[in-house]
Amino acid sequence: MRESTSGKIFSVFVHTVLIIIALTCILPFLHLIALSLSEGHAVDLGQVFFWPVGLDFTAYEYFFQNTPALRAFTNSVIITVGGTALSMLTTVLTAYPLSRRYLYARKPLTTAALFTMLFSGGMIPTYLVMNNLNLTNTYWSLWFVGLISTYNMLIMKSFFENIPGEVTEAAQIDGCGEMQLLLRVILPLSLPMLATLTLFYGVGYWNMFMNVILYINRTELQNLTVVVQSMLQIQSMDNMMAMDIMQQQELISEKLKAVGVMVMVVPMLVVYPFLQKYFVQGIMLGSIKG
């Protein structure tokens, strides 16, 4: 079937808009890569755009050797891996019972969960609870505050409910209890949804900033987001005073900032391809109804 002239014009328009949107995402990233790899004098003179001028890894070397970035990177990994695992565990253990129609008080419990999306205890009461439990300056304060997302839990609950009842009934006839049904039947059928929510939780923990500022006062426990943000704001660090003036001019400005942002972004870019296959399926959850 031949496409009409109006259809061709619309197709060209849509592709043009999508290309422009893609370029607005790609070009700033390419600019950051070029800044982080270019020579210092080229960065200072504003000669760097989307391709490195020269090739200089001095900023990366300085960033990991003379700043708390490496320790902060380790903290970010611990916070992200531990927090994502705990959040997924609690989300599954909450969503699965609520998805079972024979659960007593199922509707009131779901309504109570929805209530938390509209109202919360607030920043100060939450801090007082963490402080009274002696959880401040520990990773547990970060994990408990962001332990479960009601929105993610409702997505998981909806997915569990849409699994055909014949499948669960067959498993129960074969002798599966609730835990076996969850582990051997429900979760294997839910890989796209699990991968999608894992990515959501992981990105949230990796980029966590405000909770770290509130609950972590010890600098040795702060994550990479806080360290990079501090560098973006103050533009200098105490131990730079030992460097000569030329080295400060080469590293302190845009180049070191670009390195910090790159170190923040690259880990998520590395993880995403492994989850992409499931993520594409997961974002289509609920888009088709029988």
mmCIF file of C-alpha atoms in Angstrom:
data_model
loop_
_atom_site.group_PDB
_atom_site.id
_atom_site.type_symbol
_atom_site.label_atom_id
_atom_site.label_comp_id
_atom_site.label_asym_id
_atom_site.label_seq_id
_atom_site.Cartn_x
_atom_site.Cartn_y
_atom_site.Cartn_z
ATOM 1 C CA MET A 1 0.000 0.000 0.000
ATOM 2 C CA ARG A 2 1.462 3.341 -1.120
ATOM 3 C CA GLU A 3 1.822 6.021 1.496
ATOM 4 C CA SER A 4 -0.044 9.245 0.801
ATOM 5 C CA THR A 5 1.711 12.601 0.432
ATOM 6 C CA SER A 6 0.360 13.824 3.758
ATOM 7 C CA GLY A 7 1.555 10.602 5.369
ATOM 8 C CA LYS A 8 5.050 11.099 3.973
ATOM 9 C CA ILE A 9 5.152 14.685 5.214
ATOM 10 C CA PHE A 10 4.016 13.592 8.666
ATOM 11 C CA SER A 11 6.623 10.800 8.702
ATOM 12 C CA VAL A 12 9.400 13.249 7.761
ATOM 13 C CA PHE A 13 8.209 15.663 10.458
ATOM 14 C CA VAL A 14 8.132 12.956 13.155
ATOM 15 C CA HIS A 15 11.588 11.653 12.213
ATOM 16 C CA THR A 16 12.991 15.184 12.221
ATOM 17 C CA VAL A 17 11.612 15.894 15.681
ATOM 18 C CA LEU A 18 12.945 12.579 17.019
ATOM 19 C CA ILE A 19 16.396 13.270 15.542
ATOM 20 C CA ILE A 20 16.459 16.715 17.164
ATOM 21 C CA ILE A 21 15.455 15.235 20.533
ATOM 22 C CA ALA A 22 18.139 12.536 20.180
ATOM 23 C CA LEU A 23 20.785 15.149 19.365
ATOM 24 C CA THR A 24 19.856 17.184 22.449
ATOM 25 C CA CYS A 25 20.711 14.092 24.512
ATOM 26 C CA ILE A 26 23.762 12.863 22.590
ATOM 27 C CA LEU A 27 25.627 16.105 21.837
ATOM 28 C CA PRO A 28 25.997 17.266 25.491
ATOM 29 C CA PHE A 29 27.290 13.808 26.380
ATOM 30 C CA LEU A 30 29.814 13.909 23.522
ATOM 31 C CA HIS A 31 30.860 17.377 24.670
ATOM 32 C CA LEU A 32 31.520 16.084 28.194
ATOM 33 C CA ILE A 33 33.602 13.205 26.846
ATOM 34 C CA ALA A 34 35.622 15.624 24.732
ATOM 35 C CA LEU A 35 36.165 17.987 27.661
ATOM 36 C CA SER A 36 37.341 15.216 29.962
ATOM 37 C CA LEU A 37 39.869 13.906 27.431
ATOM 38 C CA SER A 38 41.178 17.164 25.978
ATOM 39 C CA GLU A 39 44.311 19.035 26.948
ATOM 40 C CA GLY A 40 43.874 21.633 29.662
ATOM 41 C CA HIS A 41 44.820 24.712 27.630
ATOM 42 C CA ALA A 42 42.330 23.763 24.882
ATOM 43 C CA VAL A 43 39.556 23.502 27.473
ATOM 44 C CA ASP A 44 40.475 26.864 29.014
ATOM 45 C CA LEU A 45 40.466 28.552 25.602
ATOM 46 C CA GLY A 46 37.074 27.066 24.696
ATOM 47 C CA GLN A 47 38.402 25.126 21.712
ATOM 48 C CA VAL A 48 36.700 21.834 22.627
ATOM 49 C CA PHE A 49 33.313 20.958 21.187
ATOM 50 C CA PHE A 50 32.434 17.366 20.291
ATOM 51 C CA TRP A 51 35.901 15.920 19.632
ATOM 52 C CA PRO A 52 38.875 15.892 22.033
ATOM 53 C CA VAL A 53 41.675 18.314 21.334
ATOM 54 C CA GLY A 54 44.760 16.241 22.035
ATOM 55 C CA LEU A 55 44.431 13.300 24.388
ATOM 56 C CA ASP A 56 45.082 13.861 28.057
ATOM 57 C CA PHE A 57 44.083 11.546 30.927
ATOM 58 C CA THR A 58 45.596 13.785 33.614
ATOM 59 C CA ALA A 59 42.193 14.843 34.928
ATOM 60 C CA TYR A 60 41.060 11.225 35.352
ATOM 61 C CA GLU A 61 44.304 10.376 37.133
ATOM 62 C CA TYR A 62 43.977 13.366 39.420
ATOM 63 C CA PHE A 63 40.274 12.707 40.028
ATOM 64 C CA PHE A 64 40.864 9.194 41.369
ATOM 65 C CA GLN A 65 44.190 9.763 43.125
ATOM 66 C CA ASN A 66 43.793 13.156 44.785
ATOM 67 C CA THR A 67 40.086 13.375 45.539
ATOM 68 C CA PRO A 68 37.761 11.162 47.612
ATOM 69 C CA ALA A 69 36.148 9.982 44.362
ATOM 70 C CA LEU A 70 37.348 6.384 44.574
ATOM 71 C CA ARG A 71 36.032 5.966 48.108
ATOM 72 C CA ALA A 72 32.808 7.714 47.112
ATOM 73 C CA PHE A 73 32.477 5.427 44.085
ATOM 74 C CA THR A 74 32.777 2.407 46.376
ATOM 75 C CA ASN A 75 30.126 3.875 48.670
ATOM 76 C CA SER A 76 27.825 4.420 45.695
ATOM 77 C CA VAL A 77 28.223 0.807 44.605
ATOM 78 C CA ILE A 78 27.456 -0.480 48.121
ATOM 79 C CA ILE A 79 24.434 1.805 48.485
ATOM 80 C CA THR A 80 23.093 0.896 45.051
ATOM 81 C CA VAL A 81 23.594 -2.872 45.206
ATOM 82 C CA GLY A 82 22.422 -3.258 48.797
ATOM 83 C CA GLY A 83 19.526 -0.839 48.453
ATOM 84 C CA THR A 84 18.285 -2.310 45.172
ATOM 85 C CA ALA A 85 18.379 -5.851 46.566
ATOM 86 C CA LEU A 86 16.473 -4.857 49.718
ATOM 87 C CA SER A 87 13.954 -2.767 47.796
ATOM 88 C CA MET A 88 13.217 -5.524 45.300
ATOM 89 C CA LEU A 89 12.837 -8.049 48.114
ATOM 90 C CA THR A 90 10.392 -5.902 50.080
ATOM 91 C CA THR A 91 8.504 -4.902 46.925
ATOM 92 C CA VAL A 92 7.997 -8.537 45.925
ATOM 93 C CA LEU A 93 6.958 -9.541 49.443
ATOM 94 C CA THR A 94 4.430 -6.677 49.506
ATOM 95 C CA ALA A 95 3.066 -6.907 45.964
ATOM 96 C CA TYR A 96 2.573 -10.681 45.885
ATOM 97 C CA PRO A 97 0.191 -10.971 48.869
ATOM 98 C CA LEU A 98 -1.775 -7.927 47.684
ATOM 99 C CA SER A 99 -2.185 -9.549 44.275
ATOM 100 C CA ARG A 100 -3.866 -12.626 45.764
ATOM 101 C CA ARG A 101 -7.650 -12.190 45.752
ATOM 102 C CA TYR A 102 -8.098 -14.411 48.792
ATOM 103 C CA LEU A 103 -5.945 -12.197 51.047
ATOM 104 C CA TYR A 104 -7.958 -10.959 54.039
ATOM 105 C CA ALA A 105 -8.407 -7.148 54.075
ATOM 106 C CA ARG A 106 -6.747 -6.896 50.674
ATOM 107 C CA LYS A 107 -8.567 -3.730 49.608
ATOM 108 C CA PRO A 108 -7.997 -1.773 52.849
ATOM 109 C CA LEU A 109 -4.312 -2.657 52.750
ATOM 110 C CA THR A 110 -4.038 -1.507 49.132
ATOM 111 C CA THR A 111 -5.830 1.713 50.031
ATOM 112 C CA ALA A 112 -3.404 2.263 52.901
ATOM 113 C CA ALA A 113 -0.510 1.837 50.478
ATOM 114 C CA LEU A 114 -2.077 4.347 48.074
ATOM 115 C CA PHE A 115 -2.479 6.798 50.969
ATOM 116 C CA THR A 116 1.311 6.955 51.338
ATOM 117 C CA MET A 117 1.596 8.272 47.779
ATOM 118 C CA LEU A 118 -0.419 11.345 48.786
ATOM 119 C CA PHE A 119 0.758 11.944 52.352
ATOM 120 C CA SER A 120 4.012 11.180 54.131
ATOM 121 C CA GLY A 121 5.503 11.767 57.537
ATOM 122 C CA GLY A 122 7.710 14.570 56.255
ATOM 123 C CA MET A 123 11.425 15.237 56.306
ATOM 124 C CA ILE A 124 11.855 16.235 59.948
ATOM 125 C CA PRO A 125 9.817 13.384 61.515
ATOM 126 C CA THR A 126 11.621 10.883 59.281
ATOM 127 C CA TYR A 127 14.985 12.269 60.349
ATOM 128 C CA LEU A 128 13.987 12.109 64.029
ATOM 129 C CA VAL A 129 12.993 8.448 63.610
ATOM 130 C CA MET A 130 16.322 7.590 61.965
ATOM 131 C CA ASN A 131 18.215 9.520 64.622
ATOM 132 C CA ASN A 132 16.360 7.860 67.531
ATOM 133 C CA LEU A 133 17.093 4.458 65.994
ATOM 134 C CA ASN A 134 20.796 5.414 65.797
ATOM 135 C CA LEU A 135 20.774 4.806 62.040
ATOM 136 C CA THR A 136 22.189 8.165 60.962
ATOM 137 C CA ASN A 137 25.675 7.954 59.435
ATOM 138 C CA THR A 138 24.964 4.396 58.298
ATOM 139 C CA TYR A 139 23.871 2.934 54.997
ATOM 140 C CA TRP A 140 20.749 1.568 56.701
ATOM 141 C CA SER A 141 19.276 5.056 56.985
ATOM 142 C CA LEU A 142 19.467 5.411 53.197
ATOM 143 C CA TRP A 143 18.069 1.931 52.602
ATOM 144 C CA PHE A 144 15.167 2.243 55.049
ATOM 145 C CA VAL A 145 14.041 5.660 53.827
ATOM 146 C CA GLY A 146 13.881 4.485 50.217
ATOM 147 C CA LEU A 147 13.070 0.865 50.982
ATOM 148 C CA ILE A 148 9.921 0.577 48.902
ATOM 149 C CA SER A 149 8.273 2.665 46.217
ATOM 150 C CA THR A 150 4.493 2.447 46.301
ATOM 151 C CA TYR A 151 4.351 3.163 42.584
ATOM 152 C CA ASN A 152 6.737 0.293 41.787
ATOM 153 C CA MET A 153 4.856 -1.971 44.154
ATOM 154 C CA LEU A 154 1.558 -1.261 42.384
ATOM 155 C CA ILE A 155 3.154 -2.003 39.008
ATOM 156 C CA MET A 156 4.401 -5.335 40.332
ATOM 157 C CA LYS A 157 1.029 -6.102 41.927
ATOM 158 C CA SER A 158 -0.747 -5.404 38.642
ATOM 159 C CA PHE A 159 1.648 -7.668 36.755
ATOM 160 C CA PHE A 160 1.139 -10.519 39.226
ATOM 161 C CA GLU A 161 -2.625 -10.139 38.916
ATOM 162 C CA ASN A 162 -2.444 -10.401 35.109
ATOM 163 C CA ILE A 163 -0.677 -13.775 35.210
ATOM 164 C CA PRO A 164 -3.323 -16.322 34.074
ATOM 165 C CA GLY A 165 -5.060 -18.007 36.988
ATOM 166 C CA GLU A 166 -4.815 -21.364 35.211
ATOM 167 C CA VAL A 167 -1.034 -21.267 35.637
ATOM 168 C CA THR A 168 -1.168 -20.742 39.385
ATOM 169 C CA GLU A 169 -3.989 -23.263 39.799
ATOM 170 C CA ALA A 170 -2.000 -25.909 37.928
ATOM 171 C CA ALA A 171 0.996 -25.274 40.176
ATOM 172 C CA GLN A 172 -1.143 -25.531 43.297
ATOM 173 C CA ILE A 173 -2.658 -28.799 42.085
ATOM 174 C CA ASP A 174 0.896 -30.105 41.667
ATOM 175 C CA GLY A 175 1.499 -29.365 45.336
ATOM 176 C CA CYS A 176 3.165 -25.921 45.266
ATOM 177 C CA GLY A 177 2.761 -23.860 48.399
ATOM 178 C CA GLU A 178 2.704 -20.067 48.354
ATOM 179 C CA MET A 179 6.493 -19.695 48.582
ATOM 180 C CA GLN A 180 7.142 -22.338 45.916
ATOM 181 C CA LEU A 181 4.479 -20.762 43.721
ATOM 182 C CA LEU A 182 6.177 -17.390 44.039
ATOM 183 C CA LEU A 183 9.741 -18.618 43.478
ATOM 184 C CA ARG A 184 9.143 -21.285 40.829
ATOM 185 C CA VAL A 185 6.216 -19.887 38.853
ATOM 186 C CA ILE A 186 5.425 -16.216 39.451
ATOM 187 C CA LEU A 187 8.933 -14.723 39.484
ATOM 188 C CA PRO A 188 10.265 -16.635 36.430
ATOM 189 C CA LEU A 189 7.254 -15.362 34.475
ATOM 190 C CA SER A 190 7.915 -11.808 35.676
ATOM 191 C CA LEU A 191 11.489 -11.256 34.483
ATOM 192 C CA PRO A 192 10.698 -8.241 32.248
ATOM 193 C CA MET A 193 8.920 -6.472 35.083
ATOM 194 C CA LEU A 194 11.602 -7.395 37.629
ATOM 195 C CA ALA A 195 14.386 -6.129 35.357
ATOM 196 C CA THR A 196 12.537 -2.865 34.749
ATOM 197 C CA LEU A 197 11.933 -2.169 38.430
ATOM 198 C CA THR A 198 15.503 -3.199 39.285
ATOM 199 C CA LEU A 199 16.726 -0.567 36.851
ATOM 200 C CA PHE A 200 14.391 2.038 38.357
ATOM 201 C CA TYR A 201 15.558 1.297 41.889
ATOM 202 C CA GLY A 202 19.208 1.097 40.852
ATOM 203 C CA VAL A 203 19.188 4.478 39.134
ATOM 204 C CA GLY A 204 17.398 5.990 42.116
ATOM 205 C CA TYR A 205 19.965 4.714 44.611
ATOM 206 C CA TRP A 206 22.910 5.574 42.364
ATOM 207 C CA ASN A 207 21.743 9.181 41.977
ATOM 208 C CA MET A 208 20.668 9.558 45.617
ATOM 209 C CA PHE A 209 21.613 13.001 46.862
ATOM 210 C CA MET A 210 19.211 14.627 49.323
ATOM 211 C CA ASN A 211 18.957 11.607 51.642
ATOM 212 C CA VAL A 212 22.755 11.368 51.778
ATOM 213 C CA ILE A 213 22.965 15.044 52.696
ATOM 214 C CA LEU A 214 20.346 14.573 55.441
ATOM 215 C CA TYR A 215 21.460 11.321 57.046
ATOM 216 C CA ILE A 216 25.193 11.035 56.306
ATOM 217 C CA ASN A 217 27.499 13.557 57.981
ATOM 218 C CA ARG A 218 30.702 11.508 57.775
ATOM 219 C CA THR A 219 32.536 12.335 54.561
ATOM 220 C CA GLU A 220 33.978 8.830 54.304
ATOM 221 C CA LEU A 221 30.437 7.439 53.852
ATOM 222 C CA GLN A 222 29.200 9.927 51.262
ATOM 223 C CA ASN A 223 28.476 8.701 47.768
ATOM 224 C CA LEU A 224 29.759 9.868 44.411
ATOM 225 C CA THR A 225 26.786 12.127 43.738
ATOM 226 C CA VAL A 226 27.520 14.294 46.763
ATOM 227 C CA VAL A 227 31.258 14.444 46.017
ATOM 228 C CA VAL A 228 30.735 15.427 42.376
ATOM 229 C CA GLN A 229 28.085 17.989 43.322
ATOM 230 C CA SER A 230 30.494 19.533 45.823
ATOM 231 C CA MET A 231 33.116 19.791 43.099
ATOM 232 C CA LEU A 232 30.638 21.425 40.737
ATOM 233 C CA GLN A 233 29.764 24.027 43.361
ATOM 234 C CA ILE A 234 33.030 24.993 44.965
ATOM 235 C CA GLN A 235 35.191 24.409 41.845
ATOM 236 C CA SER A 236 38.234 23.710 43.980
ATOM 237 C CA MET A 237 39.423 21.356 46.663
ATOM 238 C CA ASP A 238 41.640 21.851 49.664
ATOM 239 C CA ASN A 239 44.445 19.582 48.478
ATOM 240 C CA MET A 240 44.751 21.558 45.222
ATOM 241 C CA MET A 241 46.657 24.169 47.184
ATOM 242 C CA ALA A 242 49.735 21.961 46.942
ATOM 243 C CA MET A 243 49.656 22.111 43.117
ATOM 244 C CA ASP A 244 51.364 24.825 41.105
ATOM 245 C CA ILE A 245 49.275 27.556 39.473
ATOM 246 C CA MET A 246 49.451 26.126 35.951
ATOM 247 C CA GLN A 247 48.167 22.719 37.071
ATOM 248 C CA GLN A 248 45.293 24.395 38.907
ATOM 249 C CA GLN A 249 44.323 26.336 35.810
ATOM 250 C CA GLU A 250 44.336 23.153 33.729
ATOM 251 C CA LEU A 251 42.331 20.973 36.096
ATOM 252 C CA ILE A 252 40.123 23.059 38.292
ATOM 253 C CA SER A 253 37.556 24.340 35.831
ATOM 254 C CA GLU A 254 35.467 22.544 33.238
ATOM 255 C CA LYS A 255 37.737 19.566 32.706
ATOM 256 C CA LEU A 256 37.554 18.177 36.239
ATOM 257 C CA LYS A 257 33.806 18.800 36.325
ATOM 258 C CA ALA A 258 33.383 16.838 33.095
ATOM 259 C CA VAL A 259 35.376 13.933 34.535
ATOM 260 C CA GLY A 260 33.134 13.847 37.607
ATOM 261 C CA VAL A 261 29.962 13.808 35.528
ATOM 262 C CA MET A 262 31.367 11.083 33.251
ATOM 263 C CA VAL A 263 32.239 8.882 36.226
ATOM 264 C CA MET A 264 28.667 9.350 37.446
ATOM 265 C CA VAL A 265 27.025 8.465 34.135
ATOM 266 C CA VAL A 266 29.175 5.636 32.734
ATOM 267 C CA PRO A 267 28.267 2.907 35.296
ATOM 268 C CA MET A 268 24.565 3.200 34.462
ATOM 269 C CA LEU A 269 25.390 3.118 30.745
ATOM 270 C CA VAL A 270 27.355 -0.088 31.309
ATOM 271 C CA VAL A 271 24.512 -1.764 33.217
ATOM 272 C CA TYR A 272 21.704 -0.736 30.877
ATOM 273 C CA PRO A 273 22.609 -2.976 27.871
ATOM 274 C CA PHE A 274 22.338 -6.066 30.064
ATOM 275 C CA LEU A 275 18.796 -5.088 31.095
ATOM 276 C CA GLN A 276 17.684 -3.561 27.799
ATOM 277 C CA LYS A 277 16.065 -6.742 26.472
ATOM 278 C CA TYR A 278 13.864 -7.030 29.550
ATOM 279 C CA PHE A 279 13.437 -3.269 29.945
ATOM 280 C CA VAL A 280 11.845 -2.846 26.516
ATOM 281 C CA GLN A 281 9.330 -5.561 27.384
ATOM 282 C CA GLY A 282 8.788 -4.187 30.872
ATOM 283 C CA ILE A 283 7.891 -0.648 29.800
ATOM 284 C CA MET A 284 5.069 -2.136 27.690
ATOM 285 C CA LEU A 285 3.377 -3.573 30.782
ATOM 286 C CA GLY A 286 -0.302 -2.828 30.690
ATOM 287 C CA SER A 287 -0.205 -1.304 27.190
ATOM 288 C CA ILE A 288 -2.267 -4.142 25.698
ATOM 289 C CA LYS A 289 -5.433 -5.404 27.284
ATOM 290 C CA GLY A 290 -7.213 -8.540 26.154
#
